[in-house]
Every structure is written in C-alpha cells, then in structure tokens.
Coordinates of C-alpha atoms in Angstrom, one line a residue:
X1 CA 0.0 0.0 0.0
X2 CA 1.0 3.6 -1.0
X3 CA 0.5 7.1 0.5
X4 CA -0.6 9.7 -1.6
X5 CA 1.6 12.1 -2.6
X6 CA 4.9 9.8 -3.1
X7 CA 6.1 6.2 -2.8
X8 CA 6.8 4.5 0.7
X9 CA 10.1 4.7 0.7
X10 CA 9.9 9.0 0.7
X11 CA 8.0 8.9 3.1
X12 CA 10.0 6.7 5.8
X13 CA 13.6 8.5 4.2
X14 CA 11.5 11.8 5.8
X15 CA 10.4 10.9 9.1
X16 CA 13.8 9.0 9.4
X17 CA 15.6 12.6 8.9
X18 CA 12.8 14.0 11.1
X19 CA 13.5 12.3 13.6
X20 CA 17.7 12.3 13.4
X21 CA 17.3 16.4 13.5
X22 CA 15.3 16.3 16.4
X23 CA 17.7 14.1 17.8
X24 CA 20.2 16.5 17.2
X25 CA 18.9 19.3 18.6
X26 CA 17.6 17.9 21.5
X27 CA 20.7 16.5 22.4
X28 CA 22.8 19.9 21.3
X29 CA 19.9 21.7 24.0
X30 CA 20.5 19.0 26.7
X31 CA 24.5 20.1 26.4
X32 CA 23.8 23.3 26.9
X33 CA 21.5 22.9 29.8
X34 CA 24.1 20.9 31.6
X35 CA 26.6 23.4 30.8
X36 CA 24.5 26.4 32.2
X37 CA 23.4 23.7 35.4
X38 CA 27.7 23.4 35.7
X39 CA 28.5 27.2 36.0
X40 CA 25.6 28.3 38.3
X41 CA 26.3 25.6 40.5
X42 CA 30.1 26.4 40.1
X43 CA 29.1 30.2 40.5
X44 CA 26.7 29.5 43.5
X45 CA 29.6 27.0 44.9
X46 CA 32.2 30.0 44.4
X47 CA 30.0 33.0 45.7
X48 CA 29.1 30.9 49.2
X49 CA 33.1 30.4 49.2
X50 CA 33.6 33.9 48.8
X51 CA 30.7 35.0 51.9
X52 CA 32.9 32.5 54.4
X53 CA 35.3 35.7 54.5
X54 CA 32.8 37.8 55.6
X55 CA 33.0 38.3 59.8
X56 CA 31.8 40.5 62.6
X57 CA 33.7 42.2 65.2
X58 CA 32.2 42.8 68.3
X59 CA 32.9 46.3 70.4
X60 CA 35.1 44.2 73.2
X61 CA 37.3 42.3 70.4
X62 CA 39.5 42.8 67.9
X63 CA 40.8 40.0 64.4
X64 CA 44.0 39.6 63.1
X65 CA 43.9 39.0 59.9
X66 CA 46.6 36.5 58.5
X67 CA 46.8 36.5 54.4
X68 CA 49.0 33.3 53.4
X69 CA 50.3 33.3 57.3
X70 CA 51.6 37.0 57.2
X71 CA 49.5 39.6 58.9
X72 CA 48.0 41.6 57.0
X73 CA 45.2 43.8 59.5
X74 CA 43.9 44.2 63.2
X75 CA 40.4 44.7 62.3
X76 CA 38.4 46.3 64.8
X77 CA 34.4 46.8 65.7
X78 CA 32.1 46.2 62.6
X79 CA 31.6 44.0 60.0
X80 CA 34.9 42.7 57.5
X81 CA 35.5 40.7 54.6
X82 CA 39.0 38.7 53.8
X83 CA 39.6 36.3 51.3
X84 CA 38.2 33.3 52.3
X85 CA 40.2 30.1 53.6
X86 CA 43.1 28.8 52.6
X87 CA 43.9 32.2 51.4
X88 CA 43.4 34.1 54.5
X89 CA 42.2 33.9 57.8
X90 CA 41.3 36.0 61.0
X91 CA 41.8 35.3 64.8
X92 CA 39.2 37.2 66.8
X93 CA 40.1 38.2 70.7
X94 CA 38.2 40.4 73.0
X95 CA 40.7 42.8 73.8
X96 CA 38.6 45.2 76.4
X97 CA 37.3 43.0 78.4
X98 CA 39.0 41.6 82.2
X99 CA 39.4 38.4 82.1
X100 CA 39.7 35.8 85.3
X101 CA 42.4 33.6 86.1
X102 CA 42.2 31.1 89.1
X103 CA 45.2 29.4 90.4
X104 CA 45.2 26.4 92.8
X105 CA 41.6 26.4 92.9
X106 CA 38.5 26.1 90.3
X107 CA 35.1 27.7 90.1
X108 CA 32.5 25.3 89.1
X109 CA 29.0 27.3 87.1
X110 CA 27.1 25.9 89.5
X111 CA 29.0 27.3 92.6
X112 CA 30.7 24.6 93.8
X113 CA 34.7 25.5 94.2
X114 CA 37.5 22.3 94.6
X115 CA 40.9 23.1 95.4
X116 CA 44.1 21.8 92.9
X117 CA 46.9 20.8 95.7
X118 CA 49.1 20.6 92.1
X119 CA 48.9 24.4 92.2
X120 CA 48.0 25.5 95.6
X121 CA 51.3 23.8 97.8
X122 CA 54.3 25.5 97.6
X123 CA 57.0 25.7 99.9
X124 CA 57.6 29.0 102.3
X125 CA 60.8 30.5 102.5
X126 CA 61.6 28.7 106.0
X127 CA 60.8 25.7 104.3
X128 CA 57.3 25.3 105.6
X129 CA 54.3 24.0 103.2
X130 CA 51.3 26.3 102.8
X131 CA 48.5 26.2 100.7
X132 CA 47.3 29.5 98.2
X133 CA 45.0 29.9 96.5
X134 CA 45.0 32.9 94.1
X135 CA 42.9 35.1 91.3
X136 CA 45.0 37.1 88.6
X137 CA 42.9 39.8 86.6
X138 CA 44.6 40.6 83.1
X139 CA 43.3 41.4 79.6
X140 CA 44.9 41.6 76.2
X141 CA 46.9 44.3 75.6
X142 CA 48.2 43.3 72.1
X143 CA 46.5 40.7 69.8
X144 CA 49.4 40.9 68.0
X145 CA 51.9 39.0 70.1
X146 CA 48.7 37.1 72.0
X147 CA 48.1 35.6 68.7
X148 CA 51.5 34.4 67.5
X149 CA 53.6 34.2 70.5
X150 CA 51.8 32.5 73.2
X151 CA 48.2 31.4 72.1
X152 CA 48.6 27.7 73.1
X153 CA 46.2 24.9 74.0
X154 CA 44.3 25.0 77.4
X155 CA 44.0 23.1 80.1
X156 CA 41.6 19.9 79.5
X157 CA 40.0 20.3 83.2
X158 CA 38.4 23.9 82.8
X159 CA 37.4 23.5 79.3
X160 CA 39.4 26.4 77.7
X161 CA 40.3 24.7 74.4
X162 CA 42.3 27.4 72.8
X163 CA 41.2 30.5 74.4
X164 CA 42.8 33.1 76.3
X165 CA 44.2 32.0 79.4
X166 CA 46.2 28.8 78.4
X167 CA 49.3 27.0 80.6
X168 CA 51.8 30.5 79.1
X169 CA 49.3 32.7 81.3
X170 CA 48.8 30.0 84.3
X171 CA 53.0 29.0 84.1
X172 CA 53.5 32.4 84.3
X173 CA 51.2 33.2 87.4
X174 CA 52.9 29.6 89.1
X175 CA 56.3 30.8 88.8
X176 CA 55.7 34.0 90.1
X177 CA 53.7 33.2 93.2
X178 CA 56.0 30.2 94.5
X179 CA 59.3 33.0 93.8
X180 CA 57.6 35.0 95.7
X181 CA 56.5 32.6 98.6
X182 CA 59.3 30.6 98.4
X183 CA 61.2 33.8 99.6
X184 CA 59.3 34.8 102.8
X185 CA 58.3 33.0 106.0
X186 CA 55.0 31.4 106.2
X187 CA 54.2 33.9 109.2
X188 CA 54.7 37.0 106.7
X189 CA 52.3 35.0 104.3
X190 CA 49.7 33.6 107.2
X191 CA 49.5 37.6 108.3
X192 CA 50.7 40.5 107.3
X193 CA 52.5 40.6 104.3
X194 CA 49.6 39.7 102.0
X195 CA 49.4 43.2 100.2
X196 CA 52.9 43.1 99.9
X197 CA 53.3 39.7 98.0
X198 CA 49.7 40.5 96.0
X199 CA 52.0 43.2 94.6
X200 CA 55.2 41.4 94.6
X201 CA 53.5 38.8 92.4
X202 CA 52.0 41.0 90.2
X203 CA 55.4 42.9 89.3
X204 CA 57.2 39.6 88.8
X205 CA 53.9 38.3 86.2
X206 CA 54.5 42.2 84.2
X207 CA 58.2 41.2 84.1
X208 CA 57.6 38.0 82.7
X209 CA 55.1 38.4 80.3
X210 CA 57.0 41.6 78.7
X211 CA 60.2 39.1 78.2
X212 CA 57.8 36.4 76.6
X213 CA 56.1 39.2 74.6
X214 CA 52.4 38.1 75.3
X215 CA 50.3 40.6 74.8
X216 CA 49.1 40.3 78.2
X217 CA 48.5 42.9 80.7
X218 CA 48.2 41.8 84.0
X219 CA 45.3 44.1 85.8
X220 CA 45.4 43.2 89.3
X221 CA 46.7 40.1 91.6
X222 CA 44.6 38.7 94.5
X223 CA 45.5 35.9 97.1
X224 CA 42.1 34.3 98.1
X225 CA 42.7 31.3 100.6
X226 CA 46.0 31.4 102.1
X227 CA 46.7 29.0 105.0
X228 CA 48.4 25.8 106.5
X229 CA 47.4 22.4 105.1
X230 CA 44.8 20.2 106.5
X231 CA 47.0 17.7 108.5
X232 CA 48.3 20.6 110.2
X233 CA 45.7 23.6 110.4
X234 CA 45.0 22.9 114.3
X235 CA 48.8 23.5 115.2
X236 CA 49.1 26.8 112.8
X237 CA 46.1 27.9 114.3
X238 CA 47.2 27.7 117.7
X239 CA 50.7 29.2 116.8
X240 CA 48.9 32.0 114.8
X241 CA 46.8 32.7 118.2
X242 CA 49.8 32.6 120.7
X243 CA 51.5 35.3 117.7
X244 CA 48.6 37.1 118.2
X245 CA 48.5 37.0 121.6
X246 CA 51.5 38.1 122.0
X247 CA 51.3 41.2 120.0
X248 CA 48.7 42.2 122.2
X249 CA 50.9 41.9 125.2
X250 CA 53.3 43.6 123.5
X251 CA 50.9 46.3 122.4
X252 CA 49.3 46.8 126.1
X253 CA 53.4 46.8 127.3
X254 CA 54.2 49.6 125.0
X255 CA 50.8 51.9 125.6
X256 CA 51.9 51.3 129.1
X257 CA 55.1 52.3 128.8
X258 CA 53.7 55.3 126.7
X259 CA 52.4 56.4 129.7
X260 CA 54.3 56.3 132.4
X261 CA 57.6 56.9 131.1
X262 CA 57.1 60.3 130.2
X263 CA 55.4 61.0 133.3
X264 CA 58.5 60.0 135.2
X265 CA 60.7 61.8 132.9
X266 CA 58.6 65.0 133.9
X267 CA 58.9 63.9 137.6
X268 CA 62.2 63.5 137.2
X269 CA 62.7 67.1 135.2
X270 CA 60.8 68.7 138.1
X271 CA 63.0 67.1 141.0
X272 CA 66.3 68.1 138.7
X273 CA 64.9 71.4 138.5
X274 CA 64.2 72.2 142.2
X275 CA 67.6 70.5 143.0
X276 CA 69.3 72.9 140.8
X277 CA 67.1 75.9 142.2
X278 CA 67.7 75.1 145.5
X279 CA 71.5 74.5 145.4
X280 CA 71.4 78.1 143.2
X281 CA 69.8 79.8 146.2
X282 CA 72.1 78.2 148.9
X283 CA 75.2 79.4 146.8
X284 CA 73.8 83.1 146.9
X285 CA 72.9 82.5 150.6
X286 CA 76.6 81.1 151.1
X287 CA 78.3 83.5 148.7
X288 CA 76.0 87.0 150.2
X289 CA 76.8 85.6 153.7
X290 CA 80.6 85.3 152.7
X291 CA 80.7 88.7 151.0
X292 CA 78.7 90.4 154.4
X293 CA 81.2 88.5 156.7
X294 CA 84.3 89.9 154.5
X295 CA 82.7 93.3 155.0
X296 CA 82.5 93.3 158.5
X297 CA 85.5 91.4 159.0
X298 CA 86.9 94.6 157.4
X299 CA 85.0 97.8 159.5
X300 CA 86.0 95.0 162.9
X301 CA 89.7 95.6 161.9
X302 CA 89.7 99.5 161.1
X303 CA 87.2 99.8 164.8
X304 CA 87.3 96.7 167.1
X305 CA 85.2 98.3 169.8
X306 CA 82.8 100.1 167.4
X307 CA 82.2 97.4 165.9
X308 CA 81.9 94.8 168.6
X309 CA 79.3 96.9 169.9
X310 CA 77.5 97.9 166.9
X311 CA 77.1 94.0 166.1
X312 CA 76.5 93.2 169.9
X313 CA 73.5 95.7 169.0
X314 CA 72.1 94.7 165.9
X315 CA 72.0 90.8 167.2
X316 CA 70.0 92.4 170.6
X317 CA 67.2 94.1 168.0
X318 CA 66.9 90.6 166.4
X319 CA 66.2 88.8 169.2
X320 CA 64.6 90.8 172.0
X321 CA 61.5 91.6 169.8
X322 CA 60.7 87.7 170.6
X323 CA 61.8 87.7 174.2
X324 CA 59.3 88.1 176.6
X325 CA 60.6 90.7 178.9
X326 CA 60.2 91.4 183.0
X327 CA 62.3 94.4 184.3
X328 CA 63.0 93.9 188.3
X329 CA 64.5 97.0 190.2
X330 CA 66.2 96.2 193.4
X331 CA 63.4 97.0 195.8
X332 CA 61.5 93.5 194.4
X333 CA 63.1 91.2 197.1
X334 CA 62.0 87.6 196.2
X335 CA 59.4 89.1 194.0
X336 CA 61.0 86.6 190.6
X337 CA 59.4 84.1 192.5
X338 CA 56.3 84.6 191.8
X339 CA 57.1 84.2 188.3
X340 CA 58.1 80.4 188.4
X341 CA 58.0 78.0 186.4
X342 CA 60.4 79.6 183.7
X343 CA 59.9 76.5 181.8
X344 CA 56.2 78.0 180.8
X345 CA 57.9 81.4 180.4
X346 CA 60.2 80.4 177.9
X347 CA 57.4 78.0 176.1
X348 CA 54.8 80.8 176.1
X349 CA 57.7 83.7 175.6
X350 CA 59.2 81.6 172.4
X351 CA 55.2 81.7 171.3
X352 CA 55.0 85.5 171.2

C-alpha cells in the first residue's frame, strides 16, 4: 500500500531525517542545559566560598587578619571581609574586656569550688608548706603577640580549648607566686605581708610576660585562701593565736610604757629642776653671807670696839622683839618668884 503524494520509501527517508534532527537538537539543548546547570552551580559554589570571609567584630574584640600566614590587618568593631580560607584567615580576641584567672583552685557554674593541691602547695621560704590559692585579673593588651607568640592549648580540666588564658598565662602566674612565697616566712604570708606579695606577684607576672612578649596585661593580683594544710591547720592555728597573743601583750606593754615613762621623765625634770634651784639659792645665801662677813670682817679691823658693839647691837634688835621681857629693880626682894616655872615662860615667851 501507497501514500498519496509519493512512494513509501519518501515517506520513511522523511520521518527517518525527522526524527535524526530532532535528535540532534535535543541532544545539542541538553549540552547546553548541563553546561548552564555546571557554571551556576560552580558560580553559586564559588560565591558561598567567597561569603565564608565575611565576619563580625564585636565592640570588646579585635581580628587579626593573616593573608598566606603573614599579617595583613587588626580589624576592629564592625563588620569585615577577607579572602576566604586557605587564602586568609582571622583570629578574633576580646581585647577590652578583664578576664579571670584562678590558680590552685577552680570555680564550678554551679558554685561549687575544689581546690588543685598541684597548684595550691608551695614551699615558704623557712621551708614550711602552705597552701594559696589565688585570682589574677589581666586582659589583652596586644593581639598581635597574643596571637603568634603564646596562644597555646588549654587546660583539658576547665574546658578552655584554645582560648585566652592557656598553661603561658597560668605557668607564668605559678612561677611567680612560688618565687615570691618561696622567699618569705609562712608567718609573713599567714599575716601581714599579704598586700605586699599581691604586689610582689603582680610585678614579677608584668616582668615575665613583657620578656615572653604576650600581649598580656596583668590588671590586678589577688591571694584568696591562704593557709596551712589540713594535716596541720590545728597547730598553725594555735601558733597564729599565741602570735597574736603576743602582739597584744606587746601592744598593752608599749601603751603602758607610753604612759608612764614620760610622766616619770617629767617627775624626774621637776625634781632636777628644784635641785638645781635650791643648790642656786644656797650658793647666793653662802656667797652674800661670805661677801657680808668679809665686809665686816673689814670695819672690825679698822674699829674693834665700834664694831663689837655695833654687832652686839644689831644681834639684841633681832632677838629681843621675841623675848618676853620682865624688868626687876632692886626693891623686888623675892618678887621673881612669883614668876616660876620659867619653863612655861620660855614656852609661852618663844610663842609670842
């Protein structure tokens, strides 16, 4: 059978060639398709690599940026772009912010505080063991040399990781305390001296950390616990209360002397005083005395007789004034009789 319009054969050679161009086109379309689906997945793929260099600062931190391991920025507050990694990459550190540090001890979130004897014994300078327990404040002065000199791991029991206050920072604070303890006796560091190795510590950590190059600034140093161990807290504490005792006494003994030494040092001043005012005024007596003598001495030489009489004189005026007196012509007889006792006389004539 035929169809109309041309033999069989026509027909099939069309549809046959039909069919091979649309072959052909859809297969050129279908290469182009995949080729567009390639390069906006390789686009998409290459702009999402490209947005992993965007970051964000926050106002307490600061990023070093490292391009190829060299610095190439210390990005601060806001929001950055970098090329993405391996190309570059940026450390971010809160630089502002004061940061804790605890030393033979740790702080649990839920309150609860154990002690590290690994950190907290150390040995006083007269060879006696204490335990301390300390707190160092610091922040980062330089991101810089935090970053590439002394960022290193953590410690595994406080969960740092690789942040801040790694073993550089808690070495650091270990030597310095135990120099510093190891150098005093354990009364200076049971008592007293706490302000002074707080600050002791704290210069030897600046020292340190400047030499190492950190980056670390060391804000303040504070000594929490500080006291004997536990095998031997009874006997410190009675030692610690006789010490005490004893500075009371001594206390009491020198407000006690503070007040009566300088009152017998007055006393004594006021007896010196009269002594020397009372030998001053017996050497004028003596020496006027002398002089008058001299004097007379003198007029008794030039006039014997005048002057025998003239002293016989002046001694009667002295004395007769306190002399009770009776005058007895010759006509009285017996009459001094009637004046006996002159016992009374004398006791009530020394009286007038």
């Amino acid at each position: 059978m035929q169809r109309p319009g041309g033999s069989g054969e026509e027909w099939e050679r069309l549809l046959r060639q039909g069919r091979d161009r649309f072959s052909n086109w859809s297969s050129h379309v279908g290469k182009v398709l995949k080729g567009a689906f390639l390069f906006g997945g390789i686009l998409i793929l290459l702009l999402l690599w490209l947005a992993t260099g965007i970051y964000t600062v926050d106002p307490d931190e600061q990023a070093l940026v490292r391009r190829f391991g060299v610095v190439t920025d210390v990005a601060g507050p806001g929001l950055h772009w970098h090329p993405p990694a391996p190309i570059a990459k940026h450390d971010t550190v809160k630089v502002t912010q004061v940061q804790r540090m605890e030393v033979g001890f740790r702080s649990q979130p839920s309150g609860v505080v154990s002690t590290n004897p690994v950190e907290a014994l150390m040995i006083t300078g007269d060879e006696n063991i204490v335990d301390v327990e300390m707190v160092v404040l610091y922040r980062i002065s330089s991101i810089r040399n935090f970053v590439l000199n002394v960022r290193d791991p953590g410690e595994l029991d406080r969960g740092i990781g690789d942040r801040p206050d790694g073993r550089t920072l808690k070495d650091v604070a270990e030597v310095a305390l135990r120099g510093v303890i190891g150098q005093r006796p354990i009364d200076d560091v049971l008592t007293a001296e706490r302000g002074i190795i707080e600050q002791e510590v704290k210069e030897s950590m600046v020292s340190l950390l400047n030499l190492y190059k950190a980056g670390i600034l060391v804000e303040q140093v504070q000594l929490q616990t500080v006291r004997a161990p536990d095998q031997v807290q009874a006997a410190f504490d009675d030692v610690v209360s006789a010490k005490e005792d004893k500075e009371r006494l001594d206390n009491e003994a020198q407000a006690y002397a503070a007040d009566i030494v300088p009152r017998a040092q007055g006393n004594a001043d006021r007896v010196l005083n009269e002594s020397r005012a009372f030998e001053a005024q017996r050497v004028n007596e003596a020496t006027g005395r002398a002089a008058e003598f001299l004097a007379i001495l003198e007029e008794y030489a030039k006039a014997p007789d005048v002057t025998r009489e003239r002293l016989y004189l002046e001694a009667m005026e002295r004395i007769l004034p306190d002399v009770r007196k009776f005058i007895l012509d010759g006509e009285s007889g017996n009459a001094p009789l009637q004046f006996l006792p002159l016992t009374g006389l004398q006791t009530e004539g020394s009286g007038q």
